[in-house]
Amino acid sequence: MKVGVYLCECGSNIAGTVDLEKVAESVKDLPNVEVSRIYKYKCSEPGQELIKEDIDEFNLDRIVVAACSPRMHEPTFRTVLEDKGLNPYLLEMVNIREQCSWVHKDVEKGTEKAAALVKGAVLKSAAIKPLGRKKVGVTSKALVIGGGIAGIQAALDIANTGYEVVLVEKDSTIGGKMAQLDKTFPTLDCSACILSPKMVEVSRHPNITLLANSEVTEVDGFIGNFKVKIRRNPRYVIEDKCTLCDDCVPVCPVIVHHEFNEKLAPRRAIYISYPQAIPASYIIDPKTCLGIEPLVCSKCKDVCEPEAIDFDMQPEIMEEEFGAIVVATGFDTYPIENLGEYGYGSIHDVVSGLEFERLISAGGPTEGVIRRPSDGKVPKTIVFIHCAGSRDPAKHLPHCSRICCMYSTKHALMFKQLDPDALAINFYIDIRTGGKDYEEFYQRAAEEENVMFIRGKVSELIQDVDKILVRGVNTLTAESVELHADLVVLATGMVPSEGTKEISKILKLSTDIIGFVREAHPKLKPVETAITGVFVAGTASGPRDIPDTVSQAGRAAVKACNILAQKELEVEATIAQVDELLCRGCGFCVESCPYGAIELKAIDRYGHSYEIASVNEAVCKGCGSCAAACLNGAINHLGYTDSQILNLIQALSEG
Amino acid sequence: MSKTTQETESQNPNPNIILFLCRWCSGKGADLAGTSRLQYPPNVLPIMVNCSSRIDPQHVVEAFLEGADGVLITGCNFGDCHYKTGNYKTFRRMSILSKLLKQVGVSPKRFRLTWISATEAAKFAKTVTAMVDELKKLPPYKINGKGGEEL
Ligand SMILES: Cc1cc2nc3c(=O)[nH]c(=O)nc-3n(C[C@H](O)[C@H](O)[C@H](O)COP(=O)(O)OP(=O)(O)OC[C@H]3O[C@@H](n4cnc5c(N)ncnc54)[C@H](O)[C@@H]3O)c2cc1C
Ligand code: FES
């Protein structure tokens, strides 16, 4: 056995706190160590070459690399071994950056710790063995969760590459928040006009199965082979039979708030979210309908000529397998109810940005004429408050949502275009226009369309007869500002949707403090997640506008297709293995396995039949729980065997 | 099993703690502490396994026998274990072990089990710091003729 030890300086990231010369000195006399070297960037091409040269020169068969977290470069160095014909599992990585140099300032102690860890790895490497890599087949079908613009785009891109896609949407229709918008910055294209052709394409695409009104309830398995349970909630209207005639709506006696219109308008218990909704079918809201358990009303059913209504529909659970998953479950706006300081709840004519989208939309409750919620009057002066509940870590959200400056500018500009004599006043902290043509859009609003921008925070909103008294400060002139507005619009930022939080739990994705899905790498792996084979696109992973959402969806689709295109995938080799001679057939391991991967099977030995444990390698995921349960050390966890762990414990415990 | 020595700051200026991390949440939380440049004492020596349920109570005993002053086991929060129920098993196994350790005279302060999510870097740093501070107040743990106050 010949061990090569490589210590990475990582620029000054490691070398700044750890004296690598000393560490190198301390490993020299350890058993089996042939060579130890320090290099500036071990992960660089020349750094890798050095290892390869040494493998040739010294006939090395164990490699220890002390560098960053194995999460970063374990695959890189495994490839180095493979290139030289060595088994990739003969590599042992030591994390002396994230768990040493970056967390300790004391050079002496940092060096001691690094030396101890490297020693541990060298001793452990004596017990490591080559492992065979398993291959498993790939289900070449993708699951996209969430049907906003991100999910729509990802589904279309995957489907157009030639793979089957199932698109699961929780709501009665796809489209997401983009469907609620009137026009979109910076071009002011009508949102529905650019979105609905894509929605129709989804519904017509031969490779896409759209499951609206459905939820993912359970996910099992791993890259290439996810087993997913999907609950299809009953629609109570048979999609194929519904002709959108609208006869059912006028007869429905139940009137409730319409969510799509941000509760600014009513809907019936049977309804369609908006005319372009896909699937193009009405739906019954079981919470308010009087026809579903107990059946006390069947007015809609009575008038429905195509007989599309079925009160007896039941939820259906489907089980399907997928090779890759794209999470596109989107955002919600920060709850405006939390913004009591801006009079929300007490002053009727304070609305959110999304509510304003519905008020100004030709398809909205006021048919595009902006009317205030209190008395239906058309406002002459509107105050737009940027960063409402954002960039305020003490009370609200710490982050900037990137879109609110732009959409407030858009709102003000659209309002001025409707009524050039009106006053549109924006209060802002900073104007952030970081997007292509965004600054120009803002300049146009300020200079050509006479939208007013006041740098400063609004301190108070007070109902003053039928107007709202707005008090604030202009921080550029240091003067206080007082003016009367007819309507105030709060530009609320983005938070992860409830659906995003739920799906993160189900898929065990890691999230940030706000609850957005965390990317595998914030810069280089922006759509990958902690779980290989699961990708995230759009606002589920953080605030972004439509162009960025669409680009991410494209990347997520490519990444998913990368997997679907393979016939077989290599999976981890660190699974359980039974020593048939030692096994006494007690079955403790069988009980401890979360996957049912172990069973007792009868074997014949010298004419005696007895039971021993047997591992199904395709099902074992390598948690190692069985190895800890075995009293006899008869079942081991490859890559983490008792002897490997004990070698490490021995090296590290001495102190 | 005599416990006559007084607990003071200076009993053991340099306790040596074996830290078990799982590859998923707690390992990521520990890495995040690094990425965020949080500082904690260098007295913990990490051993990473796939899941906390891989840790055999015997590993813990072995660590003490080999002279460790403490053992800290970390895993994902309940419900977050990458292998569904691994951490529940860890919890049960280590609960039994902690009773046994206590019976043979190992101070409960020397053995801890805690859950750290991938985002809880601050909790990780705090847990480590607190445990190191506690162990400084206990004498070094050495047995088998190498000294040791508890056995
Ligand atoms: C007031 C306002 C104005 C805006 N104006 C503009 C603009 O002019 N230009 C611009 O570029 N951007 C604008 N934006 C931003 C734009 O709305 C977003 O970038 C875009 O909608 C994000 O799309 P998405 O698919 O990521 O999320 P969403 O639109 O939120 O879609 C998510 C979808 O997933 C579904 N879902 C959620 N959870 C689950 C689950 N667990 N299972 C199944 N389905 C689920 C939801 O029902 C929804 O259909 C604006 C935003 C706001 C709030
Ligand atoms: S994977 Fe972290 S405890 Fe099981």
Short mmCIF file of N, CA and C and ligand atoms in Angstrom, two decimals, chain B residues 22-26 50-53 74-76 80-83 86-87 90 115, ligand 2:
data_model
loop_
_atom_site.label_atom_id
_atom_site.label_comp_id
_atom_site.label_asym_id
_atom_site.label_seq_id
_atom_site.Cartn_x
_atom_site.Cartn_y
_atom_site.Cartn_z
N CYS B 22 -23.49 14.06 9.61
CA CYS B 22 -24.04 13.33 8.48
C CYS B 22 -23.73 14.11 7.22
N ARG B 23 -23.74 13.44 6.09
CA ARG B 23 -23.34 14.08 4.83
C ARG B 23 -24.36 15.13 4.39
N TRP B 24 -25.58 15.05 4.89
CA TRP B 24 -26.64 15.92 4.36
C TRP B 24 -26.77 17.18 5.21
N CYS B 25 -27.76 17.22 6.10
CA CYS B 25 -28.01 18.49 6.78
C CYS B 25 -26.87 18.95 7.67
N SER B 26 -26.48 18.12 8.63
CA SER B 26 -25.55 18.66 9.62
C SER B 26 -24.18 18.92 9.00
N ASN B 50 -22.59 8.94 6.04
CA ASN B 50 -23.73 9.32 5.21
C ASN B 50 -24.89 9.82 6.06
N CYS B 51 -25.19 9.10 7.11
CA CYS B 51 -26.36 9.43 7.93
C CYS B 51 -25.99 9.19 9.39
N SER B 52 -26.59 9.95 10.28
CA SER B 52 -26.28 9.76 11.70
C SER B 52 -26.59 8.33 12.14
N SER B 53 -27.50 7.67 11.41
CA SER B 53 -27.86 6.30 11.82
C SER B 53 -26.74 5.30 11.53
N THR B 74 -24.14 14.80 15.46
CA THR B 74 -25.11 15.71 14.84
C THR B 74 -25.80 14.99 13.69
N GLY B 75 -27.00 15.40 13.41
CA GLY B 75 -27.74 14.83 12.28
C GLY B 75 -28.77 15.83 11.81
N CYS B 76 -29.60 15.40 10.88
CA CYS B 76 -30.65 16.29 10.37
C CYS B 76 -31.76 16.42 11.42
N ASP B 80 -36.24 15.54 8.47
CA ASP B 80 -35.36 15.97 7.38
C ASP B 80 -34.32 14.94 6.99
N CYS B 81 -34.24 13.84 7.74
CA CYS B 81 -33.18 12.86 7.44
C CYS B 81 -33.30 12.42 5.99
N HIS B 82 -32.17 12.42 5.31
CA HIS B 82 -32.15 12.07 3.90
C HIS B 82 -32.56 10.62 3.68
N TYR B 83 -32.47 9.84 4.72
CA TYR B 83 -32.84 8.43 4.64
C TYR B 83 -34.09 8.19 5.49
N GLY B 86 -33.65 7.75 9.58
CA GLY B 86 -32.35 7.46 10.19
C GLY B 86 -32.16 8.13 11.53
N ASN B 87 -32.51 9.42 11.59
CA ASN B 87 -32.20 10.15 12.82
C ASN B 87 -33.08 9.72 14.01
N THR B 90 -31.10 6.99 15.36
CA THR B 90 -29.95 7.53 16.08
C THR B 90 -30.38 7.98 17.47
N TRP B 115 -29.45 18.18 16.57
CA TRP B 115 -29.86 18.22 15.16
C TRP B 115 -29.54 19.59 14.57
S1 FES C 2 -29.05 11.99 6.74
FE1 FES C 2 -28.69 13.43 8.32
S2 FES C 2 -29.38 12.25 9.98
FE2 FES C 2 -29.84 10.89 8.37
#
